[in-house]
Amino acid sequence: MAWVFDQYKVIICAGTGGVGKTTLSACLGILAARAGKRTLVLTIDPAKRLADALGIDATSESEIAVALENTKGSLSAAMINPASIFDRFIHRSAKKPELAQRILNNSLYRQMSTTLSGSQEFTSLERLQTALDSGQFDLIILDTPPSQHAVDFLYAPQKIYSLFQNAITQWFVQKPGSGGFLQGLFQRGTKTALAALEKVTGSHFIRELSDFFEGVAEIQDEVSGRSIAVHRLLTGPDTAFILITGFDRAKLGATRDFINELRKGGYALNSVIVNRCFPTWNPSVEVSQE
């Protein structure tokens, strides 16, 4: 697979949970380092034995150099911590430290940064983009977050982008100088809806909700811009997908669905690896080598 390492700067190892993505990501990293590439493997949830073998500390996000013998390149590995990556992203996007702290202290944000659908995938891509921007590596291999729906990974940037769009934030924020009959009607409708919601959820939740989206409104341009950049990275010429699957009907079916989504979205599919599968060879058939 040396030609793959020469052609691309980013390899996304994707697939459903339990197919060996993390192990194969590490193996690809070793191969790339032996091919002379300065390689980084990013993973979110390695098995303990693999983490120990790579020298990754589950409590640290630092890039750890992996000792390899007889390699022309180098191999580093790092854990992805979604919550802390999201926090740094907010700090970088907010123009004022007090705005960043206001968002970070919000209970809805703290919940969203770890449990919102797409948050793990988005922060993995954010970490990938940051590592790529550093210029320290020739190749970055991303082990995608564990998921039963691998295709969710493709739509993570769009989910975050949609959350921070004006169509949502304007429900909770009144811009200075705005007015007019329609604007007033809209604001009154919003207040009525929030008042009804407050009876069910309590005033504290409504205050947190409103405060969250008021803060989001001030950073939505930066967040939207980053989401678009991450999506361009996924569909760009420097990125390839390697799908990893297992040899059973459900996993193969999910892989077929993922391949169709990749084709529809214009993503570059490089290879499909069927893990834990041994081919049946017919010794009577001569295998020709080109």
PDB file of N, CA and C in Angstrom, residues 92-163:
ATOM      1  N   ARG A  92     -10.998  29.267  20.854  1.00  0.00           N
ATOM      2  CA  ARG A  92     -10.425  29.834  19.633  1.00  0.00           C
ATOM      3  C   ARG A  92     -11.468  30.606  18.818  1.00  0.00           C
ATOM      4  N   SER A  93     -12.715  30.170  18.861  1.00  0.00           N
ATOM      5  CA  SER A  93     -13.765  30.801  18.058  1.00  0.00           C
ATOM      6  C   SER A  93     -14.298  32.081  18.683  1.00  0.00           C
ATOM      7  N   ALA A  94     -14.312  32.141  20.019  1.00  0.00           N
ATOM      8  CA  ALA A  94     -14.842  33.326  20.712  1.00  0.00           C
ATOM      9  C   ALA A  94     -13.837  34.472  20.630  1.00  0.00           C
ATOM     10  N   LYS A  95     -14.348  35.662  20.349  1.00  0.00           N
ATOM     11  CA  LYS A  95     -13.461  36.826  20.221  1.00  0.00           C
ATOM     12  C   LYS A  95     -13.016  37.351  21.582  1.00  0.00           C
ATOM     13  N   LYS A  96     -13.780  37.042  22.632  1.00  0.00           N
ATOM     14  CA  LYS A  96     -13.447  37.538  23.964  1.00  0.00           C
ATOM     15  C   LYS A  96     -13.382  36.359  24.938  1.00  0.00           C
ATOM     16  N   PRO A  97     -12.400  36.375  25.852  1.00  0.00           N
ATOM     17  CA  PRO A  97     -12.283  35.286  26.830  1.00  0.00           C
ATOM     18  C   PRO A  97     -13.538  35.112  27.677  1.00  0.00           C
ATOM     19  N   GLU A  98     -14.189  36.245  28.015  1.00  0.00           N
ATOM     20  CA  GLU A  98     -15.383  36.141  28.858  1.00  0.00           C
ATOM     21  C   GLU A  98     -16.539  35.466  28.117  1.00  0.00           C
ATOM     22  N   LEU A  99     -16.601  35.659  26.785  1.00  0.00           N
ATOM     23  CA  LEU A  99     -17.630  34.986  25.993  1.00  0.00           C
ATOM     24  C   LEU A  99     -17.370  33.483  25.976  1.00  0.00           C
ATOM     25  N   ALA A 100     -16.120  33.102  25.772  1.00  0.00           N
ATOM     26  CA  ALA A 100     -15.770  31.681  25.772  1.00  0.00           C
ATOM     27  C   ALA A 100     -16.128  31.035  27.104  1.00  0.00           C
ATOM     28  N   GLN A 101     -15.805  31.714  28.200  1.00  0.00           N
ATOM     29  CA  GLN A 101     -16.082  31.159  29.521  1.00  0.00           C
ATOM     30  C   GLN A 101     -17.575  31.053  29.776  1.00  0.00           C
ATOM     31  N   ARG A 102     -18.316  32.024  29.265  1.00  0.00           N
ATOM     32  CA  ARG A 102     -19.776  32.001  29.428  1.00  0.00           C
ATOM     33  C   ARG A 102     -20.375  30.774  28.745  1.00  0.00           C
ATOM     34  N   ILE A 103     -19.883  30.462  27.546  1.00  0.00           N
ATOM     35  CA  ILE A 103     -20.381  29.287  26.836  1.00  0.00           C
ATOM     36  C   ILE A 103     -19.944  28.008  27.539  1.00  0.00           C
ATOM     37  N   LEU A 104     -18.675  27.972  27.952  1.00  0.00           N
ATOM     38  CA  LEU A 104     -18.139  26.767  28.593  1.00  0.00           C
ATOM     39  C   LEU A 104     -18.836  26.450  29.910  1.00  0.00           C
ATOM     40  N   ASN A 105     -19.293  27.486  30.614  1.00  0.00           N
ATOM     41  CA  ASN A 105     -19.959  27.287  31.905  1.00  0.00           C
ATOM     42  C   ASN A 105     -21.418  26.873  31.762  1.00  0.00           C
ATOM     43  N   ASN A 106     -21.949  26.973  30.559  1.00  0.00           N
ATOM     44  CA  ASN A 106     -23.358  26.666  30.336  1.00  0.00           C
ATOM     45  C   ASN A 106     -23.589  25.152  30.411  1.00  0.00           C
ATOM     46  N   SER A 107     -24.593  24.747  31.172  1.00  0.00           N
ATOM     47  CA  SER A 107     -24.835  23.313  31.372  1.00  0.00           C
ATOM     48  C   SER A 107     -25.254  22.620  30.078  1.00  0.00           C
ATOM     49  N   LEU A 108     -25.969  23.331  29.191  1.00  0.00           N
ATOM     50  CA  LEU A 108     -26.354  22.727  27.919  1.00  0.00           C
ATOM     51  C   LEU A 108     -25.131  22.462  27.059  1.00  0.00           C
ATOM     52  N   TYR A 109     -24.180  23.411  27.074  1.00  0.00           N
ATOM     53  CA  TYR A 109     -22.953  23.199  26.309  1.00  0.00           C
ATOM     54  C   TYR A 109     -22.193  21.988  26.843  1.00  0.00           C
ATOM     55  N   ARG A 110     -22.069  21.878  28.154  1.00  0.00           N
ATOM     56  CA  ARG A 110     -21.326  20.763  28.733  1.00  0.00           C
ATOM     57  C   ARG A 110     -21.956  19.427  28.351  1.00  0.00           C
ATOM     58  N   GLN A 111     -23.274  19.411  28.288  1.00  0.00           N
ATOM     59  CA  GLN A 111     -23.971  18.194  27.877  1.00  0.00           C
ATOM     60  C   GLN A 111     -23.771  17.939  26.387  1.00  0.00           C
ATOM     61  N   MET A 112     -23.908  18.988  25.591  1.00  0.00           N
ATOM     62  CA  MET A 112     -23.825  18.866  24.141  1.00  0.00           C
ATOM     63  C   MET A 112     -22.447  18.423  23.677  1.00  0.00           C
ATOM     64  N   SER A 113     -21.402  18.924  24.325  1.00  0.00           N
ATOM     65  CA  SER A 113     -20.043  18.670  23.853  1.00  0.00           C
ATOM     66  C   SER A 113     -19.632  17.211  23.981  1.00  0.00           C
ATOM     67  N   THR A 114     -20.370  16.439  24.752  1.00  0.00           N
ATOM     68  CA  THR A 114     -20.019  15.027  24.929  1.00  0.00           C
ATOM     69  C   THR A 114     -21.092  14.059  24.446  1.00  0.00           C
ATOM     70  N   THR A 115     -22.345  14.504  24.378  1.00  0.00           N
ATOM     71  CA  THR A 115     -23.421  13.557  24.056  1.00  0.00           C
ATOM     72  C   THR A 115     -24.180  13.882  22.777  1.00  0.00           C
ATOM     73  N   LEU A 116     -24.037  15.088  22.243  1.00  0.00           N
ATOM     74  CA  LEU A 116     -24.765  15.446  21.028  1.00  0.00           C
ATOM     75  C   LEU A 116     -24.356  14.540  19.878  1.00  0.00           C
ATOM     76  N   SER A 117     -25.342  14.078  19.115  1.00  0.00           N
ATOM     77  CA  SER A 117     -25.051  13.256  17.947  1.00  0.00           C
ATOM     78  C   SER A 117     -24.133  14.016  16.992  1.00  0.00           C
ATOM     79  N   GLY A 118     -23.009  13.418  16.674  1.00  0.00           N
ATOM     80  CA  GLY A 118     -22.050  14.054  15.776  1.00  0.00           C
ATOM     81  C   GLY A 118     -20.920  14.768  16.485  1.00  0.00           C
ATOM     82  N   SER A 119     -21.022  14.948  17.828  1.00  0.00           N
ATOM     83  CA  SER A 119     -19.992  15.714  18.537  1.00  0.00           C
ATOM     84  C   SER A 119     -18.658  14.973  18.554  1.00  0.00           C
ATOM     85  N   GLN A 120     -18.683  13.652  18.783  1.00  0.00           N
ATOM     86  CA  GLN A 120     -17.431  12.889  18.759  1.00  0.00           C
ATOM     87  C   GLN A 120     -16.792  12.932  17.382  1.00  0.00           C
ATOM     88  N   GLU A 121     -17.618  12.767  16.365  1.00  0.00           N
ATOM     89  CA  GLU A 121     -17.098  12.774  15.005  1.00  0.00           C
ATOM     90  C   GLU A 121     -16.532  14.145  14.642  1.00  0.00           C
ATOM     91  N   PHE A 122     -17.254  15.208  15.021  1.00  0.00           N
ATOM     92  CA  PHE A 122     -16.797  16.559  14.695  1.00  0.00           C
ATOM     93  C   PHE A 122     -15.478  16.872  15.393  1.00  0.00           C
ATOM     94  N   THR A 123     -15.365  16.521  16.675  1.00  0.00           N
ATOM     95  CA  THR A 123     -14.127  16.820  17.393  1.00  0.00           C
ATOM     96  C   THR A 123     -12.962  15.979  16.868  1.00  0.00           C
ATOM     97  N   SER A 124     -13.238  14.771  16.394  1.00  0.00           N
ATOM     98  CA  SER A 124     -12.185  13.975  15.761  1.00  0.00           C
ATOM     99  C   SER A 124     -11.666  14.675  14.514  1.00  0.00           C
ATOM    100  N   LEU A 125     -12.582  15.207  13.730  1.00  0.00           N
ATOM    101  CA  LEU A 125     -12.194  15.920  12.516  1.00  0.00           C
ATOM    102  C   LEU A 125     -11.508  17.240  12.837  1.00  0.00           C
ATOM    103  N   GLU A 126     -11.947  17.903  13.895  1.00  0.00           N
ATOM    104  CA  GLU A 126     -11.299  19.139  14.329  1.00  0.00           C
ATOM    105  C   GLU A 126      -9.853  18.856  14.745  1.00  0.00           C
ATOM    106  N   ARG A 127      -9.654  17.767  15.486  1.00  0.00           N
ATOM    107  CA  ARG A 127      -8.288  17.384  15.892  1.00  0.00           C
ATOM    108  C   ARG A 127      -7.449  17.032  14.671  1.00  0.00           C
ATOM    109  N   LEU A 128      -8.055  16.361  13.710  1.00  0.00           N
ATOM    110  CA  LEU A 128      -7.368  16.026  12.464  1.00  0.00           C
ATOM    111  C   LEU A 128      -6.943  17.283  11.719  1.00  0.00           C
ATOM    112  N   GLN A 129      -7.860  18.235  11.593  1.00  0.00           N
ATOM    113  CA  GLN A 129      -7.561  19.479  10.881  1.00  0.00           C
ATOM    114  C   GLN A 129      -6.428  20.242  11.573  1.00  0.00           C
ATOM    115  N   THR A 130      -6.454  20.284  12.897  1.00  0.00           N
ATOM    116  CA  THR A 130      -5.409  20.977  13.653  1.00  0.00           C
ATOM    117  C   THR A 130      -4.043  20.332  13.422  1.00  0.00           C
ATOM    118  N   ALA A 131      -4.001  19.001  13.451  1.00  0.00           N
ATOM    119  CA  ALA A 131      -2.737  18.293  13.214  1.00  0.00           C
ATOM    120  C   ALA A 131      -2.235  18.523  11.797  1.00  0.00           C
ATOM    121  N   LEU A 132      -3.154  18.551  10.847  1.00  0.00           N
ATOM    122  CA  LEU A 132      -2.776  18.789   9.451  1.00  0.00           C
ATOM    123  C   LEU A 132      -2.228  20.200   9.276  1.00  0.00           C
ATOM    124  N   ASP A 133      -2.876  21.169   9.919  1.00  0.00           N
ATOM    125  CA  ASP A 133      -2.435  22.566   9.815  1.00  0.00           C
ATOM    126  C   ASP A 133      -1.048  22.781  10.422  1.00  0.00           C
ATOM    127  N   SER A 134      -0.657  21.918  11.363  1.00  0.00           N
ATOM    128  CA  SER A 134       0.638  22.092  12.027  1.00  0.00           C
ATOM    129  C   SER A 134       1.813  21.859  11.083  1.00  0.00           C
ATOM    130  N   GLY A 135       1.593  21.075  10.026  1.00  0.00           N
ATOM    131  CA  GLY A 135       2.660  20.793   9.074  1.00  0.00           C
ATOM    132  C   GLY A 135       3.729  19.842   9.582  1.00  0.00           C
ATOM    133  N   GLN A 136       3.493  19.190  10.716  1.00  0.00           N
ATOM    134  CA  GLN A 136       4.506  18.309  11.309  1.00  0.00           C
ATOM    135  C   GLN A 136       4.488  16.896  10.723  1.00  0.00           C
ATOM    136  N   PHE A 137       3.416  16.571   9.976  1.00  0.00           N
ATOM    137  CA  PHE A 137       3.263  15.185   9.533  1.00  0.00           C
ATOM    138  C   PHE A 137       3.018  15.115   8.027  1.00  0.00           C
ATOM    139  N   ASP A 138       3.573  14.055   7.418  1.00  0.00           N
ATOM    140  CA  ASP A 138       3.319  13.793   6.000  1.00  0.00           C
ATOM    141  C   ASP A 138       1.986  13.082   5.812  1.00  0.00           C
ATOM    142  N   LEU A 139       1.606  12.287   6.810  1.00  0.00           N
ATOM    143  CA  LEU A 139       0.388  11.480   6.712  1.00  0.00           C
ATOM    144  C   LEU A 139      -0.273  11.383   8.080  1.00  0.00           C
ATOM    145  N   ILE A 140      -1.595  11.568   8.095  1.00  0.00           N
ATOM    146  CA  ILE A 140      -2.363  11.417   9.332  1.00  0.00           C
ATOM    147  C   ILE A 140      -3.424  10.346   9.099  1.00  0.00           C
ATOM    148  N   ILE A 141      -3.461   9.372   9.986  1.00  0.00           N
ATOM    149  CA  ILE A 141      -4.437   8.286   9.908  1.00  0.00           C
ATOM    150  C   ILE A 141      -5.423   8.466  11.052  1.00  0.00           C
ATOM    151  N   LEU A 142      -6.693   8.620  10.702  1.00  0.00           N
ATOM    152  CA  LEU A 142      -7.735   8.836  11.710  1.00  0.00           C
ATOM    153  C   LEU A 142      -8.551   7.573  11.902  1.00  0.00           C
ATOM    154  N   ASP A 143      -8.525   7.074  13.112  1.00  0.00           N
ATOM    155  CA  ASP A 143      -9.383   5.955  13.518  1.00  0.00           C
ATOM    156  C   ASP A 143     -10.708   6.554  13.968  1.00  0.00           C
ATOM    157  N   THR A 144     -11.761   6.350  13.208  1.00  0.00           N
ATOM    158  CA  THR A 144     -13.029   7.023  13.479  1.00  0.00           C
ATOM    159  C   THR A 144     -13.671   6.505  14.763  1.00  0.00           C
ATOM    160  N   PRO A 145     -14.518   7.337  15.399  1.00  0.00           N
ATOM    161  CA  PRO A 145     -15.163   6.943  16.657  1.00  0.00           C
ATOM    162  C   PRO A 145     -15.990   5.676  16.490  1.00  0.00           C
ATOM    163  N   PRO A 146     -16.090   4.861  17.548  1.00  0.00           N
ATOM    164  CA  PRO A 146     -16.907   3.646  17.468  1.00  0.00           C
ATOM    165  C   PRO A 146     -18.370   4.000  17.283  1.00  0.00           C
ATOM    166  N   SER A 147     -19.015   3.351  16.340  1.00  0.00           N
ATOM    167  CA  SER A 147     -20.420   3.655  16.058  1.00  0.00           C
ATOM    168  C   SER A 147     -21.037   2.478  15.336  1.00  0.00           C
ATOM    169  N   GLN A 148     -22.303   2.235  15.614  1.00  0.00           N
ATOM    170  CA  GLN A 148     -23.028   1.212  14.871  1.00  0.00           C
ATOM    171  C   GLN A 148     -23.506   1.747  13.525  1.00  0.00           C
ATOM    172  N   HIS A 149     -23.429   3.050  13.359  1.00  0.00           N
ATOM    173  CA  HIS A 149     -23.846   3.671  12.103  1.00  0.00           C
ATOM    174  C   HIS A 149     -22.671   4.487  11.581  1.00  0.00           C
ATOM    175  N   ALA A 150     -21.754   3.818  10.897  1.00  0.00           N
ATOM    176  CA  ALA A 150     -20.517   4.459  10.465  1.00  0.00           C
ATOM    177  C   ALA A 150     -20.779   5.648   9.553  1.00  0.00           C
ATOM    178  N   VAL A 151     -21.901   5.614   8.846  1.00  0.00           N
ATOM    179  CA  VAL A 151     -22.192   6.692   7.909  1.00  0.00           C
ATOM    180  C   VAL A 151     -22.440   8.021   8.625  1.00  0.00           C
ATOM    181  N   ASP A 152     -22.757   7.966   9.935  1.00  0.00           N
ATOM    182  CA  ASP A 152     -22.955   9.202  10.702  1.00  0.00           C
ATOM    183  C   ASP A 152     -21.717  10.085  10.659  1.00  0.00           C
ATOM    184  N   PHE A 153     -20.557   9.466  10.517  1.00  0.00           N
ATOM    185  CA  PHE A 153     -19.297  10.215  10.491  1.00  0.00           C
ATOM    186  C   PHE A 153     -19.289  11.241   9.364  1.00  0.00           C
ATOM    187  N   LEU A 154     -19.867  10.879   8.224  1.00  0.00           N
ATOM    188  CA  LEU A 154     -19.835  11.763   7.060  1.00  0.00           C
ATOM    189  C   LEU A 154     -20.646  13.028   7.278  1.00  0.00           C
ATOM    190  N   TYR A 155     -21.676  12.937   8.113  1.00  0.00           N
ATOM    191  CA  TYR A 155     -22.593  14.063   8.267  1.00  0.00           C
ATOM    192  C   TYR A 155     -22.347  14.878   9.531  1.00  0.00           C
ATOM    193  N   ALA A 156     -21.296  14.546  10.279  1.00  0.00           N
ATOM    194  CA  ALA A 156     -20.997  15.285  11.512  1.00  0.00           C
ATOM    195  C   ALA A 156     -20.763  16.773  11.272  1.00  0.00           C
ATOM    196  N   PRO A 157     -19.963  17.173  10.268  1.00  0.00           N
ATOM    197  CA  PRO A 157     -19.785  18.616  10.046  1.00  0.00           C
ATOM    198  C   PRO A 157     -21.094  19.335   9.753  1.00  0.00           C
ATOM    199  N   GLN A 158     -21.987  18.691   8.984  1.00  0.00           N
ATOM    200  CA  GLN A 158     -23.266  19.313   8.657  1.00  0.00           C
ATOM    201  C   GLN A 158     -24.141  19.464   9.891  1.00  0.00           C
ATOM    202  N   LYS A 159     -24.099  18.479  10.802  1.00  0.00           N
ATOM    203  CA  LYS A 159     -24.905  18.564  12.025  1.00  0.00           C
ATOM    204  C   LYS A 159     -24.470  19.742  12.886  1.00  0.00           C
ATOM    205  N   ILE A 160     -23.163  19.904  13.062  1.00  0.00           N
ATOM    206  CA  ILE A 160     -22.657  21.012  13.870  1.00  0.00           C
ATOM    207  C   ILE A 160     -22.929  22.335  13.172  1.00  0.00           C
ATOM    208  N   TYR A 161     -22.740  22.358  11.868  1.00  0.00           N
ATOM    209  CA  TYR A 161     -23.012  23.569  11.086  1.00  0.00           C
ATOM    210  C   TYR A 161     -24.470  23.993  11.253  1.00  0.00           C
ATOM    211  N   SER A 162     -25.383  23.027  11.160  1.00  0.00           N
ATOM    212  CA  SER A 162     -26.812  23.337  11.268  1.00  0.00           C
ATOM    213  C   SER A 162     -27.172  23.852  12.654  1.00  0.00           C
ATOM    214  N   LEU A 163     -26.560  23.286  13.688  1.00  0.00           N
ATOM    215  CA  LEU A 163     -26.855  23.702  15.055  1.00  0.00           C
ATOM    216  C   LEU A 163     -26.523  25.167  15.277  1.00  0.00           C
TER     217      LEU A 163
END
